[in-house]
Amino acid sequence: MAPEKVDEAFETASISRSAPYVEFYDPSKESVWTRIGLSFESFKRAPGTTGGIQIEGELDGVDKEKLRADNPMLQQKMKPRHLAMIAVGGSIGTGLFVGSGAALNAGGPAGVMIAWILMGLMLISVTQALGEMCILYPVSGGFYTLSKRFLDPSFAFAMGWNYYLQWAVVLPLEITVAGTTVQYWTDKVPIAAWITVFWVVIVIVSVFGTLGYAEEEFWSSCLKLLVVVMFIFIGIICICGGGPKGGAYDHYIGAKFWHEPGAFAHGFPGVCAVFVTAAFAFSGTELIGLAASETPNPRATMPGAVKGTFWRITIIYVTSLLIIGLLVPYDEPRLLGGSGAAASPFVIALDHARIKGLNHFVNATICISVLSIGLSSVYAGSRTLTALAETGYAPKIFAY
């Protein structure tokens, strides 16, 4: 009798003579169009796990194959550079570039620094703990699945749906902010048209799946880091009086705005009000926990990515906000009731400095940043909803 044919997209691994065969799905044998998400096959549920997460430890062949068979259904397409940049610059967006303006107006420069530093210290502890758990248990759904396993199913149900709904709300917010950011250049085009354009862009990139999201995050994070570091150096020069002649920073200002109008805008209530914006700005830090199960070797890539959180908090957030507090007073009229780039302290500072062209470059970066967070919303929301469906806490159709 002729042996039964096995589909070429599968790899059959024998665990032992008496144990059943385990079939691993091999995505490298898919067509190019399927891999990039542009064929009907790419929308079908994978018939089996890829077993792509590297197994560490002194185990025999049987135990290793059992662990491989227990891998999540997600494909391990993310590379170390993707995970590192998602950790360092993945959540830089509306909260820092735009929301910091309202925070500066509410709490003053000292209030902003206090709120961001305290939230940053909290997030460092959270990401360190999350990193350790995701290295040991790289499961689909990340911290949602871990909370179900180690805490309580009811807590996991509440947290999972709350987390999904958070990103479901953030997505339209980010698209709207991107539309208002473009209006910095022209207001002749209705904002509804810009929202439609940005929504289509997010849908197109999302079609390419994990790899499309990872590549977009890598390059957009590189751009965001470049702009922030560049702004820090320009800000230091302007504070020391090296700005262009005729601008607000053509003479030494130092800590002038910390004295006039002052370091605190509304005292203790103002500092408390800033904490909400600071917490929103740090949202997305936990994405490395979701991405851990989509990297081939979390044990090797996660430690560096988690440590990158410290540098993001110190260099990107704290240093840039310190520069902002020295360049822009909290009673700046454009911070009151403004929206999009019009209320961004980064753009306001460059406008005051009269550095030609740089304000437009920063505004374009803000637009790309908020779109990047929109894609992160799709990624995080879809992974969490899938994990909820796999554990029976959401309709099974979402586990497809």
Phi, psi and omega in degrees: 000135183291140179296148181290136181285140178249133180303139185292347179275009180238150175241122183263123181241125179273123180280314176199175182294323183268343182277154179290161178285147177244125180257124179254135179281132182249098183291345180291343179268004175284163175287162179300318182294326178290320182295326181266006173082027184243021175229164180295330179297329183291344180263003176273150178294136178298134184288350181188169178288153179276341184061033189273351180279127183293134181265128179255158176107166181271091181234151176280175185299323182295312181294322180296318180292326177294319178292321176299320180293338180269005178297153176296161183287350181288149177271139184272082184259344183284139178260164180305323180294326177296311183296321180296317182284330175296321180290321186279315186233009187294328184257010177284117182194233185302318184302317182276308188287325185247310184297334180296337177293313177294325178294319178297320179292327183278320187245349184080169183298321179291320178298320177298314181297316181298312183296314183291323180292315180296316178294324179295317177298320177297317182291328177299316179296318181296314182291327176296314179294318179296321179298317179297317181293320182286336174289318181285323182230080178282078186255158176293134182096350174057232187293337176296311180295323179294321179293327177292322183284322189253342180250276183197141180300324181293322176295319179296320178300311181295316182291320181298313180291323178297319181292318178297315181294328177301311181289330176296331178276324183293325182303304178296330177298313182294321178296320179294318178297322177299320178296317179290333177294319179295331180292353172298329181270318181205144177246016180283333179270130179301144181296333178299325178293317179294321178299319178296317180299313182292325177296318178296319179299316179296320179296316182297314180294323180294333178299329180283000172073207185300318182295321177297317178296316183296317180293318178298318179295322181298308185286323177292324177294321176300317180295317181296317179296319179299314182294317181295315179296318178298318179296322180298315180294316178297320179297318178298318179297317180294320179298325180278001177093018182264015180287166179300150180295140182091347178272177182287346185240035177272009175216164183294128178244333178054232181259034183305314185285350173280345177254321178229107012275348177139171183275330181241134183278310184228032177068213183296318177301326178294321178296317179297322180294331182288334183301327180296313179294321179296318178296319178296321181295329182272355180296136185110348178298329184281001182297333179296333176291325177286325184281348184300323182282356180250020173243144184295328184224080182301327182298329182270326187266330185293318182303315179295322180293320180293319179295334178296339178299321180299316182291325178296318183291318184283310186280309189284306186281299188295312183294315181295322179288329174297316178297318179300316181295335178274338184262329187238123176287153183289345178264018176301125185302327184289344177282344184268113174072009179281167178219152178062217184294336180298333180256007180282122179295336177295313180291320179300315181298318180289328175295317179296325181286342182059043174269109189294133173084332186290327178295325178290323178295316179294322179295320176296322178294320177299319179298315178295323182296315181291327174293324177298317177293327175299319176293323176297326177297316179296315182297307184293317180296318181293320180294320180291319180295322177296317179295323176298319180291323180294331180264005175087010182259007175213159179307139185298340181298333181281353175271004183297000000 
